[in-house]
Amino acid sequence: MQLLPARVSLWYFGDPIRECTCSASSIMRYQKRISGPLLDRIDIHVEVPRVDYEKLADKRNAENSTTIRT
């Protein structure tokens, strides 16, 4: 799970394909900033696999709204 404000540059941290170029100290500093008050308010943590943009944008196998509602 990633919750990243716009000014944080940890875009590839935890990404299995792209390598994060951040230093270990940058990662630790970021994790310390969000660890307390924010994480206390999150009840469920779910890790989901990466999905490529091309797969998300592919409309060939897309379901229509009626199918999803039933």
PDB file of C-alpha atoms in Angstrom:
ATOM      1  CA  MET A   1       0.000   0.000   0.000  1.00  0.00           C
ATOM      2  CA  GLN A   2       1.245   3.451  -0.822  1.00  0.00           C
ATOM      3  CA  LEU A   3      -0.097   6.751   0.422  1.00  0.00           C
ATOM      4  CA  LEU A   4       2.127   9.355  -1.140  1.00  0.00           C
ATOM      5  CA  PRO A   5       1.641  13.105  -1.042  1.00  0.00           C
ATOM      6  CA  ALA A   6       2.551  14.860  -4.284  1.00  0.00           C
ATOM      7  CA  ARG A   7       5.840  16.251  -2.988  1.00  0.00           C
ATOM      8  CA  VAL A   8       7.245  12.836  -2.021  1.00  0.00           C
ATOM      9  CA  SER A   9       9.484  11.164  -4.584  1.00  0.00           C
ATOM     10  CA  LEU A  10       9.131   7.528  -3.455  1.00  0.00           C
ATOM     11  CA  TRP A  11       7.160   6.663  -6.583  1.00  0.00           C
ATOM     12  CA  TYR A  12       8.796   3.286  -7.166  1.00  0.00           C
ATOM     13  CA  PHE A  13       9.191   2.162  -3.556  1.00  0.00           C
ATOM     14  CA  GLY A  14       7.812  -1.376  -3.368  1.00  0.00           C
ATOM     15  CA  ASP A  15       7.338  -1.628  -7.145  1.00  0.00           C
ATOM     16  CA  PRO A  16       8.391  -5.096  -8.380  1.00  0.00           C
ATOM     17  CA  ILE A  17       9.306  -3.805 -11.857  1.00  0.00           C
ATOM     18  CA  ARG A  18      10.911  -0.410 -11.386  1.00  0.00           C
ATOM     19  CA  GLU A  19      13.723   0.182  -8.959  1.00  0.00           C
ATOM     20  CA  CYS A  20      13.373   2.836  -6.289  1.00  0.00           C
ATOM     21  CA  THR A  21      16.334   5.197  -6.381  1.00  0.00           C
ATOM     22  CA  CYS A  22      15.654   6.732  -2.971  1.00  0.00           C
ATOM     23  CA  SER A  23      18.206   6.350  -0.219  1.00  0.00           C
ATOM     24  CA  ALA A  24      17.411   4.163   2.765  1.00  0.00           C
ATOM     25  CA  SER A  25      17.411   7.262   4.968  1.00  0.00           C
ATOM     26  CA  SER A  26      14.824   8.978   2.716  1.00  0.00           C
ATOM     27  CA  ILE A  27      12.528   5.962   2.941  1.00  0.00           C
ATOM     28  CA  MET A  28      12.906   5.755   6.730  1.00  0.00           C
ATOM     29  CA  ARG A  29      12.299   9.504   7.114  1.00  0.00           C
ATOM     30  CA  TYR A  30       9.095   9.257   5.059  1.00  0.00           C
ATOM     31  CA  GLN A  31       7.832   6.198   6.921  1.00  0.00           C
ATOM     32  CA  LYS A  32       8.417   7.890  10.273  1.00  0.00           C
ATOM     33  CA  ARG A  33       6.368  10.913   9.187  1.00  0.00           C
ATOM     34  CA  ILE A  34       3.283   8.871   8.367  1.00  0.00           C
ATOM     35  CA  SER A  35       3.629   6.039  10.864  1.00  0.00           C
ATOM     36  CA  GLY A  36       1.875   7.433  13.914  1.00  0.00           C
ATOM     37  CA  PRO A  37      -1.308   9.481  13.522  1.00  0.00           C
ATOM     38  CA  LEU A  38      -2.131   8.416   9.966  1.00  0.00           C
ATOM     39  CA  LEU A  39      -1.631   4.674  10.346  1.00  0.00           C
ATOM     40  CA  ASP A  40      -3.633   4.709  13.593  1.00  0.00           C
ATOM     41  CA  ARG A  41      -6.664   5.684  11.517  1.00  0.00           C
ATOM     42  CA  ILE A  42      -6.301   2.978   8.868  1.00  0.00           C
ATOM     43  CA  ASP A  43      -8.043  -0.229   9.922  1.00  0.00           C
ATOM     44  CA  ILE A  44      -7.397  -2.440   6.906  1.00  0.00           C
ATOM     45  CA  HIS A  45      -4.150  -2.796   4.983  1.00  0.00           C
ATOM     46  CA  VAL A  46      -4.431  -4.702   1.710  1.00  0.00           C
ATOM     47  CA  GLU A  47      -1.596  -5.322  -0.705  1.00  0.00           C
ATOM     48  CA  VAL A  48      -2.674  -5.624  -4.309  1.00  0.00           C
ATOM     49  CA  PRO A  49      -0.549  -6.665  -7.265  1.00  0.00           C
ATOM     50  CA  ARG A  50       0.619  -4.116  -9.790  1.00  0.00           C
ATOM     51  CA  VAL A  51      -1.596  -3.778 -12.873  1.00  0.00           C
ATOM     52  CA  ASP A  52      -0.086  -2.280 -16.007  1.00  0.00           C
ATOM     53  CA  TYR A  53      -1.821   0.752 -17.483  1.00  0.00           C
ATOM     54  CA  GLU A  54      -2.255  -1.041 -20.817  1.00  0.00           C
ATOM     55  CA  LYS A  55      -4.314  -3.764 -19.141  1.00  0.00           C
ATOM     56  CA  LEU A  56      -6.471  -1.217 -17.314  1.00  0.00           C
ATOM     57  CA  ALA A  57      -7.058   0.785 -20.493  1.00  0.00           C
ATOM     58  CA  ASP A  58      -7.806  -2.273 -22.671  1.00  0.00           C
ATOM     59  CA  LYS A  59     -11.529  -2.216 -23.465  1.00  0.00           C
ATOM     60  CA  ARG A  60     -11.648  -5.537 -25.338  1.00  0.00           C
ATOM     61  CA  ASN A  61     -12.540  -7.519 -22.206  1.00  0.00           C
ATOM     62  CA  ALA A  62     -14.335  -4.712 -20.384  1.00  0.00           C
ATOM     63  CA  GLU A  63     -17.598  -5.397 -18.578  1.00  0.00           C
ATOM     64  CA  ASN A  64     -20.496  -3.051 -19.115  1.00  0.00           C
ATOM     65  CA  SER A  65     -22.345  -1.370 -16.239  1.00  0.00           C
ATOM     66  CA  THR A  66     -25.305  -3.756 -16.384  1.00  0.00           C
ATOM     67  CA  THR A  67     -23.078  -6.794 -15.938  1.00  0.00           C
ATOM     68  CA  ILE A  68     -21.260  -5.248 -12.994  1.00  0.00           C
ATOM     69  CA  ARG A  69     -24.498  -4.266 -11.207  1.00  0.00           C
ATOM     70  CA  THR A  70     -25.896  -7.814 -11.264  1.00  0.00           C
TER      71      THR A  70
END
